[in-house]
Tab-separated table of C-alpha atoms in Angstrom:
chain	number	residue	atom	x	y	z
N	1	MET	CA	-16.275	27.011	-0.914
N	2	LYS	CA	-13.398	25.487	0.556
N	3	ASP	CA	-9.604	27.106	0.258
N	4	LEU	CA	-8.050	23.841	-0.760
N	5	ILE	CA	-8.425	20.317	-0.445
N	6	ILE	CA	-5.549	17.898	-0.190
N	7	ALA	CA	-5.862	14.239	-2.177
N	8	GLY	CA	-4.128	11.827	-0.019
N	9	SER	CA	-2.131	11.355	3.210
N	10	GLY	CA	1.277	10.191	2.468
N	11	PRO	CA	4.045	12.322	2.709
N	12	ALA	CA	3.361	14.048	-0.045
N	13	GLY	CA	-0.235	14.833	1.347
N	14	LEU	CA	1.146	15.399	5.152
N	15	SER	CA	3.740	17.946	3.924
N	16	ALA	CA	0.493	19.823	2.429
N	17	ALA	CA	-1.039	19.945	5.078
N	18	VAL	CA	1.719	21.338	7.411
N	19	TYR	CA	2.260	23.968	5.083
N	20	ALA	CA	-1.360	24.942	4.125
N	21	SER	CA	-2.390	24.764	8.041
N	22	ASN	CA	0.720	27.436	8.518
N	23	ALA	CA	-0.993	29.751	5.618
N	24	MET	CA	-4.223	29.674	7.359
N	25	LEU	CA	-6.289	28.062	4.720
N	26	ASN	CA	-9.903	26.943	5.081
N	27	PHE	CA	-8.733	22.878	3.681
N	28	SER	CA	-9.279	19.615	4.803
N	29	VAL	CA	-6.990	16.266	3.583
N	30	ILE	CA	-9.132	13.291	2.019
N	31	GLU	CA	-8.054	9.968	2.467
N	32	LYS	CA	-8.870	6.368	1.746
N	33	PHE	CA	-8.154	4.819	4.495
N	34	PRO	CA	-7.733	6.275	7.752
N	35	MET	CA	-4.066	5.892	9.246
N	36	SER	CA	-2.725	6.478	5.518
N	37	GLY	CA	1.038	7.030	5.505
N	38	GLY	CA	0.925	5.847	1.808
N	39	GLN	CA	3.308	3.424	0.226
N	40	MET	CA	6.203	3.741	2.969
N	41	LEU	CA	3.812	2.246	5.088
N	42	ASN	CA	5.518	-0.836	2.822
N	43	THR	CA	9.440	0.095	3.995
N	44	TYR	CA	10.540	-2.349	7.176
N	45	GLU	CA	13.746	1.004	7.452
N	46	ILE	CA	14.047	4.096	6.539
N	47	ASN	CA	17.707	5.513	6.631
N	48	ASN	CA	17.651	8.387	4.167
N	49	TYR	CA	15.601	10.692	5.338
N	50	LEU	CA	16.993	13.477	7.382
N	51	GLY	CA	16.852	13.387	11.242
N	52	PHE	CA	15.954	9.984	11.339
N	53	GLU	CA	19.064	7.059	11.443
N	54	GLU	CA	16.813	4.309	11.342
N	55	ILE	CA	13.021	4.180	11.809
N	56	ASP	CA	10.544	1.772	9.526
N	57	GLY	CA	7.803	3.207	7.642
N	58	PHE	CA	4.907	2.941	9.671
N	59	THR	CA	6.782	5.082	12.382
N	60	LEU	CA	7.558	7.628	9.921
N	61	GLY	CA	4.128	7.253	8.842
N	62	GLN	CA	2.905	8.258	12.328
N	63	THR	CA	4.750	11.170	13.435
N	64	PHE	CA	3.709	12.878	10.071
N	65	ARG	CA	0.262	12.046	10.728
N	66	LYS	CA	0.458	13.346	14.574
N	67	HIS	CA	2.381	16.813	13.048
N	68	ALA	CA	-0.683	17.215	10.749
N	69	GLU	CA	-3.347	16.839	12.834
N	70	ASN	CA	-1.998	18.511	15.695
N	71	LYS	CA	-1.144	21.546	13.288
N	72	GLY	CA	-5.467	21.155	13.341
N	73	ALA	CA	-5.547	19.606	9.627
N	74	GLN	CA	-8.807	18.108	8.998
N	75	PHE	CA	-9.086	13.952	7.327
N	76	ILE	CA	-12.093	13.033	5.991
N	77	ASN	CA	-12.166	9.304	5.179
N	78	ASP	CA	-13.683	8.651	1.783
N	79	GLU	CA	-12.815	8.271	-1.808
N	80	ILE	CA	-13.239	10.345	-4.749
N	81	THR	CA	-14.943	9.521	-7.522
N	82	ALA	CA	-15.216	12.997	-9.914
N	83	ILE	CA	-13.803	16.223	-9.983
N	84	GLU	CA	-15.738	18.627	-12.005
N	85	LYS	CA	-14.769	21.776	-12.791
N	86	ILE	CA	-17.799	24.283	-11.714
N	87	ASP	CA	-18.297	28.595	-11.248
N	88	GLY	CA	-14.426	29.558	-8.967
N	89	GLY	CA	-12.617	25.678	-8.910
N	90	TYR	CA	-13.819	22.358	-8.423
N	91	SER	CA	-16.702	19.846	-7.162
N	92	VAL	CA	-14.971	17.054	-5.921
N	93	LYS	CA	-17.302	14.479	-5.262
N	94	CYS	CA	-17.022	11.185	-3.047
N	95	LYS	CA	-18.896	8.306	-2.329
N	96	ASN	CA	-20.129	9.433	1.095
N	97	GLY	CA	-20.592	13.363	0.022
N	98	GLU	CA	-19.389	16.514	-1.898
N	99	TYR	CA	-16.918	18.861	-1.523
N	100	GLU	CA	-16.852	22.853	-3.330
N	101	THR	CA	-13.392	24.123	-3.299
N	102	LYS	CA	-11.168	26.602	-5.393
N	103	THR	CA	-8.235	24.183	-5.732
N	104	ILE	CA	-6.940	20.635	-5.559
N	105	ILE	CA	-3.399	19.735	-4.252
N	106	PHE	CA	-3.352	15.556	-5.372
N	107	ALA	CA	-1.244	14.036	-3.848
N	108	THR	CA	-2.482	10.093	-4.156
N	109	GLY	CA	0.757	8.539	-4.361
N	110	ALA	CA	1.175	5.281	-6.770
N	111	ASN	CA	0.895	1.748	-6.162
N	112	PRO	CA	2.722	-1.038	-6.862
N	113	LYS	CA	2.910	-2.436	-10.468
N	114	LYS	CA	1.923	-5.577	-11.858
N	115	LEU	CA	4.580	-8.049	-13.707
N	116	GLY	CA	1.195	-8.905	-16.397
N	117	VAL	CA	2.445	-12.811	-16.599
N	118	LYS	CA	0.146	-15.576	-16.501
N	119	GLY	CA	0.083	-16.920	-13.069
N	120	GLU	CA	0.410	-13.480	-11.444
N	121	ALA	CA	-3.367	-12.847	-10.153
N	122	ASP	CA	-4.536	-16.704	-9.639
N	123	PHE	CA	-1.266	-16.792	-6.962
N	124	ALA	CA	-2.265	-13.150	-5.453
N	125	GLY	CA	-1.720	-14.416	-1.235
N	126	ARG	CA	-0.984	-17.436	-2.555
N	127	GLY	CA	2.561	-16.638	-2.898
N	128	VAL	CA	3.074	-13.834	-5.100
N	129	SER	CA	3.464	-10.736	-3.290
N	130	TYR	CA	4.372	-7.022	-3.834
N	131	CYS	CA	4.971	-6.618	-0.258
N	132	ALA	CA	7.925	-7.802	0.946
N	133	THR	CA	8.266	-6.522	5.196
N	134	CYS	CA	4.314	-7.529	4.977
N	135	ASP	CA	4.476	-11.533	3.919
N	136	GLY	CA	8.142	-11.998	4.452
N	137	ASN	CA	7.887	-13.958	7.337
N	138	PHE	CA	5.458	-16.598	5.229
N	139	PHE	CA	8.148	-17.628	3.920
N	140	ARG	CA	10.881	-18.020	6.228
N	141	ASP	CA	13.783	-20.583	5.984
N	142	LYS	CA	11.681	-21.170	2.341
N	143	ILE	CA	13.134	-19.972	-1.670
N	144	THR	CA	11.608	-16.675	-2.644
N	145	ALA	CA	11.681	-14.749	-5.471
N	146	VAL	CA	12.277	-10.594	-5.948
N	147	VAL	CA	11.924	-9.260	-9.624
N	148	GLY	CA	12.452	-5.797	-10.145
N	149	GLY	CA	16.061	-3.785	-10.491
N	150	GLY	CA	15.740	-0.338	-8.374
N	151	ASP	CA	15.307	0.680	-4.892
N	152	VAL	CA	12.623	-1.278	-3.439
N	153	ALA	CA	13.862	-5.080	-5.680
N	154	LEU	CA	17.308	-4.243	-4.113
N	155	GLU	CA	15.419	-3.530	-0.404
N	156	ASP	CA	13.716	-6.774	-0.798
N	157	THR	CA	15.987	-8.864	-1.819
N	158	LEU	CA	17.949	-7.885	1.077
N	159	TYR	CA	15.053	-8.105	3.572
N	160	LEU	CA	14.029	-11.504	1.974
N	161	ALA	CA	17.816	-13.069	2.500
N	162	ASN	CA	17.262	-12.103	6.087
N	163	ILE	CA	14.081	-14.525	6.286
N	164	CYS	CA	14.910	-16.849	3.417
N	165	SER	CA	17.107	-20.442	2.765
N	166	LYS	CA	17.567	-18.721	-0.816
N	167	VAL	CA	16.457	-15.821	-2.474
N	168	TYR	CA	16.474	-15.298	-6.409
N	169	LEU	CA	16.325	-11.575	-7.432
N	170	ILE	CA	15.210	-11.610	-11.005
N	171	HIS	CA	15.865	-8.662	-13.247
N	172	ARG	CA	15.585	-8.103	-17.584
N	173	ARG	CA	18.902	-5.730	-17.320
N	174	ASP	CA	22.926	-6.488	-16.462
N	175	GLU	CA	23.259	-4.072	-14.354
N	176	PHE	CA	20.691	-2.258	-11.345
N	177	ARG	CA	18.984	0.886	-11.785
N	178	GLY	CA	19.468	0.592	-7.814
N	179	ALA	CA	21.427	2.491	-5.366
N	180	LYS	CA	25.095	1.222	-5.040
N	181	TYR	CA	25.529	0.595	-1.468
N	182	LEU	CA	22.067	-1.505	-1.969
N	183	GLN	CA	23.337	-3.239	-5.054
N	184	ASP	CA	27.015	-3.860	-3.045
N	185	LYS	CA	24.984	-5.133	-0.031
N	186	VAL	CA	23.535	-8.160	-2.511
N	187	ARG	CA	25.817	-9.136	-4.105
N	188	ALA	CA	28.596	-9.410	-1.229
N	189	ASN	CA	25.422	-11.822	0.120
N	190	ASP	CA	26.121	-15.366	-0.536
N	191	LYS	CA	22.383	-15.966	-0.201
N	192	ILE	CA	21.148	-13.963	-3.041
N	193	GLU	CA	21.407	-15.422	-6.331
N	194	LEU	CA	21.181	-13.187	-9.406
N	195	VAL	CA	19.075	-14.428	-12.661
N	196	LEU	CA	20.229	-10.890	-14.826
N	197	LYS	CA	18.931	-10.497	-18.892
N	198	ASP	CA	16.192	-12.433	-18.257
N	199	GLU	CA	11.976	-12.505	-17.208
N	200	VAL	CA	9.774	-13.835	-15.817
N	201	ASP	CA	7.485	-15.721	-18.260
N	202	GLU	CA	4.587	-17.655	-16.061
N	203	ILE	CA	4.012	-18.475	-12.369
N	204	ILE	CA	3.446	-21.950	-11.833
N	205	GLY	CA	2.044	-23.770	-9.404
N	206	ASN	CA	-1.014	-26.174	-8.234
N	207	ASN	CA	-2.625	-24.269	-4.846
N	208	LYS	CA	0.065	-21.969	-4.356
N	209	VAL	CA	2.968	-21.025	-6.356
N	210	GLU	CA	5.594	-23.544	-6.915
N	211	LYS	CA	8.056	-21.948	-9.797
N	212	LEU	CA	8.698	-19.504	-12.183
N	213	LYS	CA	9.421	-20.140	-15.857
N	214	LEU	CA	11.656	-18.051	-17.318
N	215	LYS	CA	11.438	-16.221	-21.103
N	216	SER	CA	14.914	-18.184	-21.879
N	217	GLY	CA	13.426	-21.153	-21.041
N	218	LYS	CA	15.294	-21.688	-17.494
N	219	GLU	CA	12.962	-22.547	-14.466
N	220	LEU	CA	13.175	-22.065	-11.191
N	221	GLU	CA	11.634	-23.428	-8.053
N	222	THR	CA	10.589	-21.018	-5.474
N	223	ASP	CA	7.280	-20.396	-2.882
N	224	GLY	CA	7.309	-16.687	-3.085
N	225	VAL	CA	7.557	-14.527	-5.901
N	226	PHE	CA	7.838	-10.546	-4.355
N	227	ILE	CA	7.810	-8.080	-7.746
N	228	ALA	CA	9.319	-4.839	-7.297
N	229	VAL	CA	8.780	-4.105	-10.739
N	230	GLY	CA	7.729	0.116	-10.280
N	231	LEU	CA	5.060	1.853	-10.194
N	232	ASP	CA	0.747	2.696	-11.186
N	233	PRO	CA	0.289	6.568	-10.415
N	234	ASN	CA	-3.020	6.010	-9.057
N	235	SER	CA	-3.960	9.439	-11.513
N	236	LYS	CA	-7.360	8.008	-13.540
N	237	LEU	CA	-9.462	10.746	-11.986
N	238	LEU	CA	-7.544	12.849	-13.544
N	239	ASP	CA	-6.564	11.627	-17.076
N	240	LYS	CA	-9.812	13.803	-18.884
N	241	THR	CA	-8.159	17.038	-16.753
N	242	THR	CA	-4.807	17.230	-16.643
N	243	GLU	CA	-1.506	16.455	-19.037
N	244	MET	CA	0.115	13.334	-18.494
N	245	GLU	CA	3.390	11.368	-19.097
N	246	ASN	CA	2.688	7.601	-18.781
N	247	GLY	CA	0.434	7.738	-16.461
N	248	PHE	CA	1.996	10.455	-13.525
N	249	ILE	CA	0.699	14.187	-14.060
N	250	LYS	CA	2.538	16.554	-16.182
N	251	ALA	CA	4.085	19.056	-13.459
N	252	ASP	CA	7.438	20.395	-12.704
N	253	GLU	CA	8.605	21.344	-8.914
N	254	SER	CA	6.064	23.801	-8.245
N	255	GLY	CA	3.139	20.996	-8.895
N	256	ILE	CA	1.674	23.458	-11.571
N	257	THR	CA	-0.406	21.462	-13.566
N	258	SER	CA	-1.689	22.053	-16.814
N	259	ALA	CA	-5.623	22.286	-15.078
N	260	ALA	CA	-5.845	25.987	-13.416
N	261	GLY	CA	-6.191	25.649	-9.259
N	262	ILE	CA	-5.158	21.754	-10.068
N	263	PHE	CA	-1.586	21.003	-8.619
N	264	ALA	CA	0.497	17.541	-7.803
N	265	ALA	CA	3.114	16.791	-5.170
N	266	GLY	CA	4.767	13.302	-4.489
N	267	ASP	CA	5.163	10.267	-6.268
N	268	ILE	CA	2.084	11.272	-8.713
N	269	ARG	CA	4.110	13.565	-10.558
N	270	THR	CA	6.112	12.770	-13.389
N	271	LYS	CA	9.826	14.133	-11.170
N	272	ARG	CA	12.724	12.073	-12.104
N	273	LEU	CA	13.416	11.034	-8.118
N	274	ARG	CA	10.978	8.993	-5.623
N	275	GLN	CA	11.843	9.232	-2.107
N	276	ILE	CA	10.318	10.659	1.208
N	277	SER	CA	12.440	13.776	1.449
N	278	THR	CA	11.046	14.428	-2.264
N	279	ALA	CA	7.316	13.967	-1.879
N	280	VAL	CA	7.799	16.137	1.208
N	281	SER	CA	9.634	18.791	-1.071
N	282	ASP	CA	6.497	18.691	-3.234
N	283	GLY	CA	4.158	19.384	-0.521
N	284	ALA	CA	5.480	22.496	0.921
N	285	ASN	CA	6.300	23.424	-2.832
N	286	ALA	CA	2.346	23.208	-3.619
N	287	VAL	CA	0.746	24.683	-0.783
N	288	HIS	CA	3.011	28.016	-2.085
N	289	SER	CA	1.866	27.711	-5.969
N	290	VAL	CA	-1.726	27.386	-4.001
N	291	GLU	CA	-0.922	30.134	-2.233
N	292	GLU	CA	-0.115	32.778	-4.996
N	293	TYR	CA	-2.153	30.874	-7.151
N	294	LEU	CA	-5.579	32.516	-4.764
N	295	PHE	CA	-3.891	35.461	-3.771
N	296	ASN	CA	-3.995	35.960	-8.054
N	297	LEU	CA	-8.111	34.827	-8.092
V	1	MET	CA	-12.619	-2.370	18.983
V	2	VAL	CA	-12.289	-5.906	16.975
V	3	LYS	CA	-11.604	-8.365	19.196
V	4	ASP	CA	-7.883	-10.766	19.031
V	5	ILE	CA	-9.383	-14.766	18.539
V	6	LYS	CA	-6.539	-17.239	19.908
V	7	THR	CA	-6.284	-20.976	18.558
V	8	ASN	CA	-7.914	-22.770	21.025
V	9	GLU	CA	-11.202	-20.631	21.481
V	10	PHE	CA	-11.847	-20.459	17.078
V	11	GLN	CA	-13.908	-23.749	16.931
V	12	GLU	CA	-16.080	-22.481	18.886
V	13	LYS	CA	-16.298	-18.862	18.228
V	14	VAL	CA	-15.843	-18.688	14.418
V	15	ILE	CA	-16.414	-22.470	12.917
V	16	ASN	CA	-19.974	-23.423	15.703
V	17	SER	CA	-21.117	-19.519	14.951
V	18	ASN	CA	-24.944	-18.681	14.263
V	19	LYS	CA	-23.607	-15.506	12.129
V	20	PRO	CA	-21.172	-15.305	9.247
V	21	VAL	CA	-18.053	-14.316	10.556
V	22	LEU	CA	-14.810	-12.150	9.368
V	23	VAL	CA	-11.427	-12.726	10.351
V	24	ASP	CA	-8.788	-10.196	9.755
V	25	PHE	CA	-5.401	-11.688	9.646
V	26	TRP	CA	-2.342	-9.859	10.470
V	27	ALA	CA	0.362	-8.579	12.584
V	28	SER	CA	1.907	-5.580	14.358
V	29	TRP	CA	4.888	-4.887	11.709
V	30	CYS	CA	2.634	-5.026	8.602
V	31	GLY	CA	1.777	-1.553	8.170
V	32	PRO	CA	-0.604	-1.989	5.300
V	33	CYS	CA	-2.745	-4.577	8.168
V	34	ARG	CA	-2.578	-1.553	10.690
V	35	MET	CA	-4.380	0.428	8.158
V	36	LEU	CA	-6.978	-2.013	6.979
V	37	SER	CA	-8.017	-2.673	10.685
V	38	PRO	CA	-8.969	0.826	11.736
V	39	ALA	CA	-11.465	0.250	8.782
V	40	VAL	CA	-13.057	-3.222	9.719
V	41	ASP	CA	-13.593	-1.765	13.589
V	42	SER	CA	-15.425	0.451	11.547
V	43	VAL	CA	-17.664	-1.763	9.974
V	44	SER	CA	-18.118	-3.930	13.080
V	45	GLU	CA	-19.783	-0.933	14.701
V	46	GLN	CA	-22.513	-1.206	11.231
V	47	VAL	CA	-23.307	-4.301	11.410
V	48	SER	CA	-24.353	-6.461	14.240
V	49	GLU	CA	-25.443	-9.352	12.166
V	50	ALA	CA	-21.474	-10.756	11.893
V	51	GLU	CA	-19.090	-11.135	14.414
V	52	PHE	CA	-15.355	-9.782	13.162
V	53	TYR	CA	-12.686	-11.415	15.478
V	54	LYS	CA	-8.935	-10.546	14.209
V	55	VAL	CA	-5.755	-13.391	13.943
V	56	ASN	CA	-1.825	-11.704	15.104
V	57	VAL	CA	-0.095	-14.356	13.006
V	58	ASP	CA	2.834	-14.247	15.167
V	59	GLU	CA	0.426	-14.967	18.146
V	60	GLU	CA	-1.331	-17.681	16.326
V	61	PRO	CA	0.847	-19.381	13.546
V	62	GLU	CA	-1.116	-22.720	13.166
V	63	LEU	CA	-4.397	-20.334	11.994
V	64	ALA	CA	-2.579	-19.341	9.497
V	65	ARG	CA	-1.012	-21.919	8.497
V	66	GLU	CA	-4.529	-23.565	8.486
V	67	PHE	CA	-6.255	-21.683	6.289
V	68	GLY	CA	-3.168	-20.617	4.197
V	69	ILE	CA	-2.318	-17.588	4.293
V	70	MET	CA	0.983	-16.437	2.586
V	71	SER	CA	-0.291	-12.276	2.534
V	72	ILE	CA	-1.368	-10.081	4.902
V	73	PRO	CA	-3.846	-8.560	5.742
V	74	THR	CA	-6.118	-11.527	4.345
V	75	LEU	CA	-9.756	-11.291	5.794
V	76	ILE	CA	-11.847	-14.459	5.481
V	77	VAL	CA	-15.748	-14.103	5.959
V	78	PHE	CA	-16.994	-17.757	7.083
V	79	LYS	CA	-20.602	-18.810	6.966
V	80	ASN	CA	-21.608	-21.912	8.747
V	81	GLY	CA	-18.126	-22.611	9.492
V	82	GLU	CA	-17.178	-22.958	5.814
V	83	ILE	CA	-14.630	-19.797	4.057
V	84	PHE	CA	-17.289	-18.108	2.319
V	85	ASP	CA	-15.285	-15.819	0.966
V	86	GLN	CA	-11.995	-13.684	1.115
V	87	SER	CA	-9.940	-10.334	0.484
V	88	VAL	CA	-6.299	-10.268	-0.011
V	89	GLY	CA	-4.766	-6.757	0.780
V	90	VAL	CA	-5.776	-3.318	2.107
V	91	ILE	CA	-9.526	-2.761	0.277
V	92	SER	CA	-12.049	0.106	1.622
V	93	GLU	CA	-14.113	0.376	4.362
V	94	ALA	CA	-16.846	0.109	1.643
V	95	ASP	CA	-15.037	-3.085	-0.412
V	96	ILE	CA	-15.219	-4.867	3.677
V	97	LYS	CA	-18.801	-3.786	4.483
V	98	THR	CA	-20.103	-5.437	0.691
V	99	LEU	CA	-17.602	-8.443	1.874
V	100	VAL	CA	-20.110	-10.008	4.753
V	101	GLU	CA	-23.004	-8.436	4.098
V	102	LYS	CA	-23.087	-10.657	0.804
V	103	ALA	CA	-22.910	-13.421	3.473
V	104	LEU	CA	-25.331	-12.176	5.383
């Protein structure tokens, strides 16, 4: 039986792997995709992770991963299908194997949330996108719209304004949740038009996105719509095992959940600020809690 | 490793192929694409009854336009010269395998 299984290989999981190596735990990291790095892979420019004044998400992700690999972390490329309580720990069932472990750190993160409007699913890959840095280049000199009001929505809007002829930023409130310096940049950019206190009602087009119908009745012609309305945590495996809050695993900074031996780190847990730095911090805290838990077994 | 294909080879290697062909539309600046590619490489080693190619959308914009690519990564399976199925976004290795095996 292993001491620890880390589920997920974004910044929280990789940070946990580095700390678990230092703690000389017998552990593995299970990841759904090889080379993953979590959501930061989608980020074009990161300028707030200490020590890196300006770096893209993919490069930073690979840097984190190399660190964990060099520490001796073992990675298993598989998808977890169920977690079962067994004597002395848990059985982690995957598509291609099964692992027994005393503890689990869940660091499976979150995916972009869907808007849930008519046309959204029909036009996925036909003008509806959840990743501005991936798909922005297909909209060179075209009109696009971003939906949302947080950091990601503001960053996506600024990124697209470099490429597109015009960018609408649609937000249901009249103020933004995102960082002040991003708001200032958005307001100063004359390619960006703010559409506030309004919501998308329907995404309309023929073979691809052509326009958006808003709740106010207004219609906006656009070639693409980038959705950045928050996160949908990858926590379904645990919904019967641990206490949840709005789909996030209920845990404080310690990572301790309502289920003994199960810990949560990164975007998947209830927390105020979801950043790379706070995910990395969670990884360290969760391993510390795992060590205490193993010591008292 | 799955090889990159150019616009001028597409007709011969994909459209005229006797076997089903999976084409991975990607770009170097796309993080999720670089996450998906190793999984496509792995499936290509397991499924010998199909061919596998990659299209770099920066280098071959005509192909991206021809197939209406507006989101990457996109995987398209061609069979008998026509689009058989396609998938947008990162999917698991098992799902890539299923996507191509349906065309066999």
